[in-house]
PDB file of C-alpha atoms in Angstrom:
ATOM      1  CA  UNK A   1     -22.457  -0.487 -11.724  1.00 56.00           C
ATOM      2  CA  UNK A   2     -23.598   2.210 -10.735  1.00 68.00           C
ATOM      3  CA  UNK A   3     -22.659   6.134 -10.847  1.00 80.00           C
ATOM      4  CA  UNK A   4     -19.816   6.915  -7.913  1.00 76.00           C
ATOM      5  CA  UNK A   5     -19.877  10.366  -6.118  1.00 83.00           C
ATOM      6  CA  UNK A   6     -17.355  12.854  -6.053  1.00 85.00           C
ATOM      7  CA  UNK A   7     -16.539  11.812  -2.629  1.00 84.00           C
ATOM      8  CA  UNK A   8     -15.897   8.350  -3.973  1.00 85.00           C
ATOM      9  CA  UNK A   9     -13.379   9.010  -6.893  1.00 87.00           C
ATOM     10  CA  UNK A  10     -11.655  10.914  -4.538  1.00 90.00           C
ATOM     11  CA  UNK A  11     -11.050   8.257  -2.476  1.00 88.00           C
ATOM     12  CA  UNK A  12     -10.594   5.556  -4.975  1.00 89.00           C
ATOM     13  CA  UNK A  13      -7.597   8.312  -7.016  1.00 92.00           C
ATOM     14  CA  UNK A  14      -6.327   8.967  -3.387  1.00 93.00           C
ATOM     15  CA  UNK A  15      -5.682   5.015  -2.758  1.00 93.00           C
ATOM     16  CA  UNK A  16      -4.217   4.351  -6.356  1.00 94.00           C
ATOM     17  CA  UNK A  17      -1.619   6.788  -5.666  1.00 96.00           C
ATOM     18  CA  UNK A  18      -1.220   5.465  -2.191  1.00 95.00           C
ATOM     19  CA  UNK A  19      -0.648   1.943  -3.433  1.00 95.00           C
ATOM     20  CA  UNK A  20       1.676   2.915  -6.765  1.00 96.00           C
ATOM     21  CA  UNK A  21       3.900   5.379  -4.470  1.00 97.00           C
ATOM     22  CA  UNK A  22       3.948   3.128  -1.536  1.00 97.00           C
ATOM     23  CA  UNK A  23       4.408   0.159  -4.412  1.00 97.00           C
ATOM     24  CA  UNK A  24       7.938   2.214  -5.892  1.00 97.00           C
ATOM     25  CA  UNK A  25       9.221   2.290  -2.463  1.00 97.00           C
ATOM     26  CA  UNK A  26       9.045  -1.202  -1.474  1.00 97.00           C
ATOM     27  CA  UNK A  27      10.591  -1.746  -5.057  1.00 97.00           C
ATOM     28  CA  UNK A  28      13.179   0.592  -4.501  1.00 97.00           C
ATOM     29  CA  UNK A  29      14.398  -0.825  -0.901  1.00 97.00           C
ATOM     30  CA  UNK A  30      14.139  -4.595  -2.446  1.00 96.00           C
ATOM     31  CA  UNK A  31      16.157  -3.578  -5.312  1.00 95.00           C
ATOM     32  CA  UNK A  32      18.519  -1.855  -3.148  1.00 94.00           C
ATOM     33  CA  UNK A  33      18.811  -4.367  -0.353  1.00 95.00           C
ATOM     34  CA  UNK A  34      19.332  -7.501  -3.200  1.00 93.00           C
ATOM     35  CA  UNK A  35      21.301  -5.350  -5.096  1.00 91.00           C
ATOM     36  CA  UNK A  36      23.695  -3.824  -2.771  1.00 91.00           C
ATOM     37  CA  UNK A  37      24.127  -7.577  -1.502  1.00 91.00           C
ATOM     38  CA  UNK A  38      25.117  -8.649  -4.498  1.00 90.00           C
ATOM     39  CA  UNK A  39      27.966  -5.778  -4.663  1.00 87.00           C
ATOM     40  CA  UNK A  40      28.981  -6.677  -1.360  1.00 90.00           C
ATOM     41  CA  UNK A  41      29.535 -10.142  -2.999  1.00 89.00           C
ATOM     42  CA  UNK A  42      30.931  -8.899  -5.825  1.00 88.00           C
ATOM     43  CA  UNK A  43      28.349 -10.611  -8.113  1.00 84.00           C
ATOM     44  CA  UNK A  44      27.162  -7.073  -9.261  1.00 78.00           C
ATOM     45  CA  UNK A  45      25.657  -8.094 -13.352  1.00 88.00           C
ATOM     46  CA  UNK A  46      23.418 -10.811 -11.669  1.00 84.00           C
ATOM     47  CA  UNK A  47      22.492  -8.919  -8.382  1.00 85.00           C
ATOM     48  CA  UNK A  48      20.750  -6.330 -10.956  1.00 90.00           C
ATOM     49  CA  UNK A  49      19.046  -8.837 -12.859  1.00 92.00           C
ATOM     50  CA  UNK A  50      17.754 -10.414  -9.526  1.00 92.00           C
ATOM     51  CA  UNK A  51      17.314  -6.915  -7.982  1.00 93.00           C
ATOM     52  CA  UNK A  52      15.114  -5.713 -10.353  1.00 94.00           C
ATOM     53  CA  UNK A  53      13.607  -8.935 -10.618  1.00 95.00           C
ATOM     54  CA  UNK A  54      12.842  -8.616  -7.325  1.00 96.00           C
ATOM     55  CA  UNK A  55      11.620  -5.119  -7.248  1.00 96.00           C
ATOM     56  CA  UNK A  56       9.258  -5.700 -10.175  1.00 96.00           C
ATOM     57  CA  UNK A  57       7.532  -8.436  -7.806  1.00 97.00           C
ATOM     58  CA  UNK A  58       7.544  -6.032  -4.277  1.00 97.00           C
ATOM     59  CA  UNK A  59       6.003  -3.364  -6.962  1.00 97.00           C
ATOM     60  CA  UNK A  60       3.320  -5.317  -7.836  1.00 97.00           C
ATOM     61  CA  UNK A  61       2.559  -7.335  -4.639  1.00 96.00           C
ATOM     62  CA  UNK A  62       2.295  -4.069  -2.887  1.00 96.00           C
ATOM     63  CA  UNK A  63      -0.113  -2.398  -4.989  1.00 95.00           C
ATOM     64  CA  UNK A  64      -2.236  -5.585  -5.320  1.00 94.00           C
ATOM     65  CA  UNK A  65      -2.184  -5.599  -1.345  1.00 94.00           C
ATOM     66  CA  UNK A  66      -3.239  -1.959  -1.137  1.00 93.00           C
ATOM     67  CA  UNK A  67      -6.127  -2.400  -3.579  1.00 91.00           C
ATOM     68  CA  UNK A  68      -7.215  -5.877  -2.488  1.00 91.00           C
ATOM     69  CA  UNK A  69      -8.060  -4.400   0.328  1.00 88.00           C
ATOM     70  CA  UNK A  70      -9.372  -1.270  -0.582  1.00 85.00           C
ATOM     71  CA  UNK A  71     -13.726  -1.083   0.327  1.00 79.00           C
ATOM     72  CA  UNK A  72     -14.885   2.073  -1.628  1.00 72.00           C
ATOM     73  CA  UNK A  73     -17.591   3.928   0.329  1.00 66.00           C
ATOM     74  CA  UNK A  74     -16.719   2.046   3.493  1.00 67.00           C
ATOM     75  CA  UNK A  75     -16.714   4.110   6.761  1.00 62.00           C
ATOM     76  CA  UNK A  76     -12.743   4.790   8.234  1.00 58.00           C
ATOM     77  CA  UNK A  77     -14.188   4.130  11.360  1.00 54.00           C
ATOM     78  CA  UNK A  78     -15.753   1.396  12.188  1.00 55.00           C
ATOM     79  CA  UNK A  79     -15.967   2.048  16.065  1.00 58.00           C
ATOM     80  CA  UNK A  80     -19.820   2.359  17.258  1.00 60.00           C
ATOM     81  CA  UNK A  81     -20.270   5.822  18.212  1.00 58.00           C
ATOM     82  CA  UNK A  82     -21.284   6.951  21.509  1.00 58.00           C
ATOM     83  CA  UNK A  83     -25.090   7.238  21.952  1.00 64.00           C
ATOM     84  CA  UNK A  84     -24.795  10.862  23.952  1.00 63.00           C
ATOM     85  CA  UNK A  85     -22.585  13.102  22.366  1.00 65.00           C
ATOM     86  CA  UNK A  86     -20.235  14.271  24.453  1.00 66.00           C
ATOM     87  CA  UNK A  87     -19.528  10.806  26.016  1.00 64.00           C
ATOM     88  CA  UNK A  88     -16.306   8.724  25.476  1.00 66.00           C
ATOM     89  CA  UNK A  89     -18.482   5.539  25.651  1.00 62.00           C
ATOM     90  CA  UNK A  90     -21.770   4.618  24.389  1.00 59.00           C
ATOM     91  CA  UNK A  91     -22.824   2.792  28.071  1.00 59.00           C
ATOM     92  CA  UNK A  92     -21.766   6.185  29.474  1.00 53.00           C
TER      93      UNK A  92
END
């Protein structure tokens, strides 16, 4: 591969952290929601085995998610720009 620009690392740190913080707080409310079930049910030593069970796997399907689909060096927009500046359209 070649060498990435500034620009790029950038963007490639800026969607790591995206997907790992993004990643704890799908983990977090899976936890929570299986094990605050479980309490409800009072089952609470297995609802915190399956909770964090659970978590561990919204973790890491999350940030696989994010970074699957993460392009680097692709374009945010990919809209076709108006021909005439000033114009909402390009036929305009």
């Amino acid at each position: 591969m070649g060498t990435r620009s500034g620009a790029e690392r950038d963007a490639i740190t800026v969607e790591i952290a995206f997907a790992v913080l993004t990643g704890a707080f799908a983990a977090a409310l899976v936890f929570g929601l299986v094990a605050g079930t479980a309490w409800y049910l009072e089952l609470p030593e297995a609802g915190l085995r399956i909770g964090g069970v659970a978590g561990c796997l919204a973790f890491v399907a999350r940030v696989v998610q994010v970074l699957w689909h993460f392009t680097p060096g692709a374009p945010a927009e990919t809209a076709p720009q108006p021909s005439r500046p000033g114009r909402n359209s390009p036929d305009a």
